[in-house]
mmCIF file of C-alpha atoms and ligand atoms in Angstrom:
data_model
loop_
_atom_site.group_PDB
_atom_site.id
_atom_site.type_symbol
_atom_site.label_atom_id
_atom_site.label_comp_id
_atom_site.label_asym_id
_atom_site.label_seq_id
_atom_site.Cartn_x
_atom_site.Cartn_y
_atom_site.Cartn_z
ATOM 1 C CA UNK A 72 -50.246 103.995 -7.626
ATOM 2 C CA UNK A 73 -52.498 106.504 -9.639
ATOM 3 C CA UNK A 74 -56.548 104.829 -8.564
ATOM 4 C CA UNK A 75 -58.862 105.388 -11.533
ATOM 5 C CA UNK A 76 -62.640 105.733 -10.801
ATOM 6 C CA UNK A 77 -64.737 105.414 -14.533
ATOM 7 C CA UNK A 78 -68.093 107.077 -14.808
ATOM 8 C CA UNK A 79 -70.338 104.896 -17.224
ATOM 9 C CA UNK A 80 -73.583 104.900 -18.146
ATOM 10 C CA UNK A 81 -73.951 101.965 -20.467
ATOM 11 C CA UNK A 82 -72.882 98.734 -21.691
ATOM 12 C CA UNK A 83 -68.933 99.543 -20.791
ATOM 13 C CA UNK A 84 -67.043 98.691 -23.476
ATOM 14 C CA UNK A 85 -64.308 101.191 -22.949
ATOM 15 C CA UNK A 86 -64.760 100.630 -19.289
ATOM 16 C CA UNK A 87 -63.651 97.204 -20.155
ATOM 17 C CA UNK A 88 -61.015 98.040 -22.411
ATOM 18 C CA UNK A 89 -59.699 100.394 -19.969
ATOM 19 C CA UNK A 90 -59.699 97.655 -16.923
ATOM 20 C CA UNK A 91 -57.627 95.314 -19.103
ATOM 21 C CA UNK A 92 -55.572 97.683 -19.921
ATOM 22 C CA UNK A 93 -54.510 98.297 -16.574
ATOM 23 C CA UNK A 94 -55.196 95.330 -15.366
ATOM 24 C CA UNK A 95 -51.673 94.609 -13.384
ATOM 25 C CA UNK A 96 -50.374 97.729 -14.516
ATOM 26 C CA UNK A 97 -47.406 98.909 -12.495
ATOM 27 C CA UNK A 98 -48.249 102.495 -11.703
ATOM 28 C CA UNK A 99 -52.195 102.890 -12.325
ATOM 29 C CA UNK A 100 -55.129 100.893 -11.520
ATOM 30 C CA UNK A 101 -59.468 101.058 -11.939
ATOM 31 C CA UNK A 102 -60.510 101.359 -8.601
ATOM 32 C CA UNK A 103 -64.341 101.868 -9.027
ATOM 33 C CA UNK A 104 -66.795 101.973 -11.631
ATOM 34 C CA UNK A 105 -69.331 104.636 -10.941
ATOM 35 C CA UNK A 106 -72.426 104.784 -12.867
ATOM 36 C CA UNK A 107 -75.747 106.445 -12.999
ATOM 37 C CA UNK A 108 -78.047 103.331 -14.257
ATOM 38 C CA UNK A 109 -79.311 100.728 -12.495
ATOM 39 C CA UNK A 110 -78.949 97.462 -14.599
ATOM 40 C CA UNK A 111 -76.426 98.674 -16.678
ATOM 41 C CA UNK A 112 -74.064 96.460 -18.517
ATOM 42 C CA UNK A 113 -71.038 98.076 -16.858
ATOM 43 C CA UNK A 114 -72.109 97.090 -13.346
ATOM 44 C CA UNK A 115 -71.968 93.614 -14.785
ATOM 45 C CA UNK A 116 -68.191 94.597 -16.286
ATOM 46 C CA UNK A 117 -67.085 95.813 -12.825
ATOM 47 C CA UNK A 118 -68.554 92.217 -10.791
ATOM 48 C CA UNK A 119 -66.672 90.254 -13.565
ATOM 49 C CA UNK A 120 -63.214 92.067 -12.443
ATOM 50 C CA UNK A 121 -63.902 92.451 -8.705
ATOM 51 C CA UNK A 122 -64.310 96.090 -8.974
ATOM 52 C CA UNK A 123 -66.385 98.141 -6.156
ATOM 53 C CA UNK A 124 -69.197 99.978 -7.658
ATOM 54 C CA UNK A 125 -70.804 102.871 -7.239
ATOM 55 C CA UNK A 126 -74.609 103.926 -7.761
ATOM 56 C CA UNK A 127 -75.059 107.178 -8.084
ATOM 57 C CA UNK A 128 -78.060 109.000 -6.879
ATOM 58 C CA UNK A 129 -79.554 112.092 -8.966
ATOM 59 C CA UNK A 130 -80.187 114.133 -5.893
ATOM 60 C CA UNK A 131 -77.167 114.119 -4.596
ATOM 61 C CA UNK A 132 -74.919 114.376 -7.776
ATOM 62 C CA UNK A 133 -76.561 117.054 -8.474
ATOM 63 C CA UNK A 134 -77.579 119.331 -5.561
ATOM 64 C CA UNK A 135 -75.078 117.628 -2.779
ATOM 65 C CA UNK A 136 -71.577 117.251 -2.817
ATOM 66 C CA UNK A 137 -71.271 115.328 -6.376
ATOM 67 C CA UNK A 138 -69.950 112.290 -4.154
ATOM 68 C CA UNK A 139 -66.635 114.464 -4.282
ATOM 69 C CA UNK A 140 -66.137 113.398 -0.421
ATOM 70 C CA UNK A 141 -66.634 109.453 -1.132
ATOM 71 C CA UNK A 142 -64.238 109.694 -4.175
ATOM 72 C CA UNK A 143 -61.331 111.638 -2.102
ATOM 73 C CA UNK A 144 -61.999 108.913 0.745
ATOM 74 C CA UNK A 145 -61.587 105.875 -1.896
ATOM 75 C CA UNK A 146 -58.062 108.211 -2.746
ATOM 76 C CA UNK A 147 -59.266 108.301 -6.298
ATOM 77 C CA UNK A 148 -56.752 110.997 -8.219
ATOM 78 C CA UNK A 149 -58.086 110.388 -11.915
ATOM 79 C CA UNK A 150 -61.516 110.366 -13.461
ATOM 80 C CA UNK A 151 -62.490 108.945 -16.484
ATOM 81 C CA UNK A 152 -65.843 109.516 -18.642
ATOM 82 C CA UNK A 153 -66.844 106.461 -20.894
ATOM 83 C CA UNK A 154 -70.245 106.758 -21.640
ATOM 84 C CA UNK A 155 -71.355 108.896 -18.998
ATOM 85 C CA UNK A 156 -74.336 110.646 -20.040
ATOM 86 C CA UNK A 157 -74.859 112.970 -17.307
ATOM 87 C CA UNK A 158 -73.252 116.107 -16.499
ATOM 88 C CA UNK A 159 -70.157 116.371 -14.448
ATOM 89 C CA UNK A 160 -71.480 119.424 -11.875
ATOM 90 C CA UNK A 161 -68.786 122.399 -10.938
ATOM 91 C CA UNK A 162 -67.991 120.675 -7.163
ATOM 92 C CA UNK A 163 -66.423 117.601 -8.706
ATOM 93 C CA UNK A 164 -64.937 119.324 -11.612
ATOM 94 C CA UNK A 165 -63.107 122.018 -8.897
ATOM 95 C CA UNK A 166 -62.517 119.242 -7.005
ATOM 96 C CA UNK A 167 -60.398 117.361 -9.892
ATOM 97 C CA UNK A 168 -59.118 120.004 -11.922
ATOM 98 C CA UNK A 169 -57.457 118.760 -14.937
ATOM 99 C CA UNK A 170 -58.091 115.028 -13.750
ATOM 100 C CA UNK A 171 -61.380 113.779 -15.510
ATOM 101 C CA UNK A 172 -60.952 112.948 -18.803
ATOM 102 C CA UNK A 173 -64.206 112.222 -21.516
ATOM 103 C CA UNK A 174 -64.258 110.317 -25.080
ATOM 104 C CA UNK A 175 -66.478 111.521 -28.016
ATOM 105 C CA UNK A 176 -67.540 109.578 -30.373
ATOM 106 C CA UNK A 177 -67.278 112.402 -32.995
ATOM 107 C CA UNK A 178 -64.787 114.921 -34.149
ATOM 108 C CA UNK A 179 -65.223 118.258 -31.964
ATOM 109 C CA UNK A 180 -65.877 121.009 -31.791
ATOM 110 C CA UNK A 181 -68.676 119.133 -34.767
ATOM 111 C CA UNK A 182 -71.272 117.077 -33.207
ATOM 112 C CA UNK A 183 -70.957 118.099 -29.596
ATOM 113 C CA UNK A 184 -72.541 119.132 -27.036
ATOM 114 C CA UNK A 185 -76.484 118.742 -24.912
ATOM 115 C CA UNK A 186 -78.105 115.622 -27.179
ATOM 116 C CA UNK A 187 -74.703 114.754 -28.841
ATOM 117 C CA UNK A 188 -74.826 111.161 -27.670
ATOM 118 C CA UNK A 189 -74.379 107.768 -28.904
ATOM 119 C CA UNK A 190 -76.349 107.127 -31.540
ATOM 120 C CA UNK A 191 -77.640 110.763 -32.032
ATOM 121 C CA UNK A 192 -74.322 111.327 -33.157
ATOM 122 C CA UNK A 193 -73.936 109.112 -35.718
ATOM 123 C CA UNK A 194 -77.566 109.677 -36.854
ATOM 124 C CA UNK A 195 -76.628 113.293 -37.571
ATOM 125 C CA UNK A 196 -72.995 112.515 -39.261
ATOM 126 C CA UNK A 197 -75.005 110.445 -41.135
ATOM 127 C CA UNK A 198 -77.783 112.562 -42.075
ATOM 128 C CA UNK A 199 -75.232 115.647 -42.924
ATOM 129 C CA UNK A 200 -73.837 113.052 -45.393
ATOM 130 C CA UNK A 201 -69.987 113.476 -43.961
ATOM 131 C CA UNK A 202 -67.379 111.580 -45.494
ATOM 132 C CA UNK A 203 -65.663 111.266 -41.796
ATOM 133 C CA UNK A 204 -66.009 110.944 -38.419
ATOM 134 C CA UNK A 205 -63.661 109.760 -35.730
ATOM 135 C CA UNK A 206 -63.326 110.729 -31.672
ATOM 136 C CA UNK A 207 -62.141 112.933 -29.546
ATOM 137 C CA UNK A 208 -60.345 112.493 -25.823
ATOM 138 C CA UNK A 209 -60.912 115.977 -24.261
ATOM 139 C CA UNK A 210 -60.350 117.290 -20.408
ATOM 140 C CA UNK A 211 -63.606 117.846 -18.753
ATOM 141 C CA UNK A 212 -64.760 121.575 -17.998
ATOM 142 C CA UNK A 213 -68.534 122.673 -16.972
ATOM 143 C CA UNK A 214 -69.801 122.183 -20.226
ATOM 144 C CA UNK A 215 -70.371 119.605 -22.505
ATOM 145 C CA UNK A 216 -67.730 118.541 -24.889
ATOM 146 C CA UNK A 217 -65.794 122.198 -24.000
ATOM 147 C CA UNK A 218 -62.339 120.969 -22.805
ATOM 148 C CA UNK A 219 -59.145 121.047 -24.276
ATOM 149 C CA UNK A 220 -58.832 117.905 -27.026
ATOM 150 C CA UNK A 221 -55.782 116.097 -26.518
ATOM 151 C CA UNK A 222 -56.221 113.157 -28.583
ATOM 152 C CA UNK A 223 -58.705 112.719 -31.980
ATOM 153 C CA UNK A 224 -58.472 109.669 -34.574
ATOM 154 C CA UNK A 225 -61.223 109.830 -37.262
ATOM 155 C CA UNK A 226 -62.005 107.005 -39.930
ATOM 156 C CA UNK A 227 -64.408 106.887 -43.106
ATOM 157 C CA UNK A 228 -67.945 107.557 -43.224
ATOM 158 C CA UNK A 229 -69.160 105.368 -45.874
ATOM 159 C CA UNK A 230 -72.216 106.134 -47.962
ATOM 160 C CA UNK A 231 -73.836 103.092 -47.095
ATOM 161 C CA UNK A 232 -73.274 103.444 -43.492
ATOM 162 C CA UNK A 233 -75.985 103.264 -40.791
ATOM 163 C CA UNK A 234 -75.642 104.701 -37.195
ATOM 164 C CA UNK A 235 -74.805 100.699 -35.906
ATOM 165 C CA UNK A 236 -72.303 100.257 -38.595
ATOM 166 C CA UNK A 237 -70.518 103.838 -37.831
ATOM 167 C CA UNK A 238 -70.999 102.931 -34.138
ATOM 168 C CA UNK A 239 -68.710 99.398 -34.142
ATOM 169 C CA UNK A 240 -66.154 101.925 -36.409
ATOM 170 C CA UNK A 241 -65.783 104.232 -33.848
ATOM 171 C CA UNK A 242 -65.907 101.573 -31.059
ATOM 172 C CA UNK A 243 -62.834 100.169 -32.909
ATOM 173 C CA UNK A 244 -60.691 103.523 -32.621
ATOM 174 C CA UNK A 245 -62.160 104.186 -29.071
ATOM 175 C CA UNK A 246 -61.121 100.354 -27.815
ATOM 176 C CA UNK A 247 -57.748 101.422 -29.640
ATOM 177 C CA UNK A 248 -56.818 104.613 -28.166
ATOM 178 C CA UNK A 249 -58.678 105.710 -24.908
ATOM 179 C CA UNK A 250 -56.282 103.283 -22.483
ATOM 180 C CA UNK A 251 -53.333 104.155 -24.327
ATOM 181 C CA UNK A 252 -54.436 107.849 -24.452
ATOM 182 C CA UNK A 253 -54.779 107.959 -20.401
ATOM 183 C CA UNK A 254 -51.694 106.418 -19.529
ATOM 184 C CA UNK A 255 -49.836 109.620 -21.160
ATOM 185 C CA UNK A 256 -52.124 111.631 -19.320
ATOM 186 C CA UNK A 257 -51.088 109.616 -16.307
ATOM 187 C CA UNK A 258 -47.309 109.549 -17.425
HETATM 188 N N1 LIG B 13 -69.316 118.888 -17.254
HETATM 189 C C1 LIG B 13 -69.270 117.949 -18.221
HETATM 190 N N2 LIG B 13 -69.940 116.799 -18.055
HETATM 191 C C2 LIG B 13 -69.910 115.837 -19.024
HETATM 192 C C3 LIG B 13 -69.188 116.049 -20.217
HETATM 193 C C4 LIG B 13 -68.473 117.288 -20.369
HETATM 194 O O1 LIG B 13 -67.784 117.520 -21.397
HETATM 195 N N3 LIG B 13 -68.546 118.205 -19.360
HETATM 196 N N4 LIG B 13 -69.203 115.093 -21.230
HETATM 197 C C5 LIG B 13 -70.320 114.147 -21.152
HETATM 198 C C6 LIG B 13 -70.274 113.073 -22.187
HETATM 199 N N5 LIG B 13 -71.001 113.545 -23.367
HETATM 200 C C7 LIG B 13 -70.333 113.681 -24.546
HETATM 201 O O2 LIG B 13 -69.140 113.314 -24.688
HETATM 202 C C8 LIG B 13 -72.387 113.853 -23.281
HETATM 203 C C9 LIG B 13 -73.210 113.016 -22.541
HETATM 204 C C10 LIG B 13 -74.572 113.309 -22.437
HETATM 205 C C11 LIG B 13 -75.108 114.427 -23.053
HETATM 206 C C12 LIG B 13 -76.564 114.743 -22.900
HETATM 207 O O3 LIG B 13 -77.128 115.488 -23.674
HETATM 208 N N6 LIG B 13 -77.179 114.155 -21.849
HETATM 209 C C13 LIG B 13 -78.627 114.345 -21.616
HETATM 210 C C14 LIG B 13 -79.131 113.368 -20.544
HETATM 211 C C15 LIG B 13 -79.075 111.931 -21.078
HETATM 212 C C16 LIG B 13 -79.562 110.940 -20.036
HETATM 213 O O4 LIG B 13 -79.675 111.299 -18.840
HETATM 214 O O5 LIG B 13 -79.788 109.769 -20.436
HETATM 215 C C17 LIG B 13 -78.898 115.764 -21.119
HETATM 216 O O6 LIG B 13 -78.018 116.396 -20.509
HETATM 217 O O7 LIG B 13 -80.058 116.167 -21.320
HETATM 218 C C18 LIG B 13 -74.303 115.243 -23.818
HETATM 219 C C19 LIG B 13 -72.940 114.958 -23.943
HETATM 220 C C20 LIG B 13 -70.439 113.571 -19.764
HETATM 221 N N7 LIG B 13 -70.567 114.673 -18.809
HETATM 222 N N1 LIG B 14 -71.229 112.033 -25.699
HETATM 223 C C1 LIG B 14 -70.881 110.888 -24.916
HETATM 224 C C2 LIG B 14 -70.963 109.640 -25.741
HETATM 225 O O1 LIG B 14 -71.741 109.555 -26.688
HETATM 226 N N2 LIG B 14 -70.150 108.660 -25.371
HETATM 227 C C3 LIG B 14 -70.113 107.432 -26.122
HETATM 228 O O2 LIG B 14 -70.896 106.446 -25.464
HETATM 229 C C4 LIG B 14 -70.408 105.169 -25.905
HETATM 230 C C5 LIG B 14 -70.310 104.281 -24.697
HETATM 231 O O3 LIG B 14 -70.052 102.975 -25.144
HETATM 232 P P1 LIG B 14 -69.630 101.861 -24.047
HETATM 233 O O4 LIG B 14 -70.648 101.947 -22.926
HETATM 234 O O5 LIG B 14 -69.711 100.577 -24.816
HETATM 235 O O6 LIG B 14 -68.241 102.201 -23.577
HETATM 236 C C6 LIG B 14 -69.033 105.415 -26.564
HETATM 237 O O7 LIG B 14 -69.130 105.303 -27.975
HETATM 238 C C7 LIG B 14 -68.717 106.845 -26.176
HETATM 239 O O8 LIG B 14 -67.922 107.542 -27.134
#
C-alpha cells in the first residue's frame, strides 16, 4: 500500500478530493493530513474521514528535522502539496526525492513563484488581461514552483472575470485532475 501524507494550508478542497479519491483504493491510501494552520478547514476535512493530523510547528519545520523522522515512522512514501503555503525545506525534500508532488493554480513557468498564491494569482492573470489560465502538477525541488511539470490543463480567462470567479474555474480542473494525476505518479 503506497501511504499518502497531504500538506495543506487551507480550506482542503483538493485534500478532499484527493481522500475520496482514494478512499478504498486498492494500492494507495491518505494517511495524514499535515498542515501549518491552526483552525484550518482541512483539519476539519481530515476529522470528517478519520484521518490523523498533523500540526506543524514553524521552529521545527524549519530549523529541525522538517518532521522528516515522524513522516518515515508513520511509513509515509508520497507527499502531496495542496495548498501548502510554506516552503518545503532541503531535509524533507532529500529525504523524498521525487515523492512530493505540488498543484498551481496557474500555468508555469507564468505566475510562479514567492507571493504566487491563491488569489494573488488570479489577481495578476487578471490584471495582465490574459485570455487563459489553467494549473500545473509539478515535482517539488528547493524552490518555489521549480520542478519538473508533469501535468497542466488551462481554461478561459474571461473578460469579465474576477479573482473568485477564475478561482471556482480552476478549482474545477484542480478537483478534476490532481487525484487522477497522482495515481500515475503512483502507478
Ligand atoms: N520547496 C518548495 N516548497 C513549496 C513549493 C515548491 O515548489 N517548492 N510550492 C509551494 C506551493 N506554492 C505554489 O504552488 C507556493 C506557496 C506559497 C508561496 C509563498 O509565497 N508563501 C509565502 C508565505 C505565505 C504564508 O505563510 O501564509 C512566503 O514564502 O513568503 C509561494 C508558492 C509549497 N511549498
Ligand atoms: N501556490 C500554491 C497555491 O496557490 N495553491 C492553491 O491553493 C488552493 C488551495 O485550495 P484548497 O485548500 O481548497 O485545496 C488551490 O487552488 C491551489 O492550487
Amino acid at each position: 500500500m503506497k501511504r499518502i501524507a497531504i500538506f495543506a494550508s487551507g480550506a482542503g478542497s483538493n485534500a478532499r478530493k484527493i481522500i475520496e479519491h482514494f478512499n478504498h483504493h486498492p494500492r494507495i491510501s491518505v494517511e495524514l493530513i499535515v498542515c501549518n494552520k491552526p483552525g484550518a478547514g482541512v483539519l476539519n476535512i481530515a476529522d470528517e474521514h478519520g484521518i490523523p493530523t498533523l500540526l506543524l510547528d514553524k521552529e521545527q519545520f524549519f530549523r529541525g528535522n522538517a518532521y522528516v523522522d515522524e513522516l518515515k515512522a508513520d511509513e509515509i512514501d508520497f507527499i502531496v502539496l495542496a495548498g501548502f503555503l510554506w516552503k518545503v525545506p532541503a531535509a524533507l525534500i532529500q529525504a523524498y526525492p521525487g515523492k512530493i508532488v505540488n498543484i498551481h493554480p496557474a500555468l508555469l513557468p507564468n505566475y510562479g513563484g514567492k507571493g504566487m498564491y491563491g488569489h494573488f494569482v488570479h489577481e495578476a492573470v487578471i490584471a495582465n488581461k490574459e485570455t487563459e489560465s489553467g494549473i500545473s502538477i509539478h515535482l517539488v525541488d528547493e524552490l518555489y514552483d521549480h520542478g519538473k511539470v508533469v501535468f497542466q490543463a488551462s481554461c478561459e480567462v474571461k473578460a469579465d472575470d474576477t479573482p473568485e470567479t477564475l478561482a471556482q474555474r480552476i478549482h474545477e480542473l484542480e478537483h478534476k485532475h490532481f487525484a487522477p494525476v497522482i495515481e500515475t505518479l503512483l502507478s
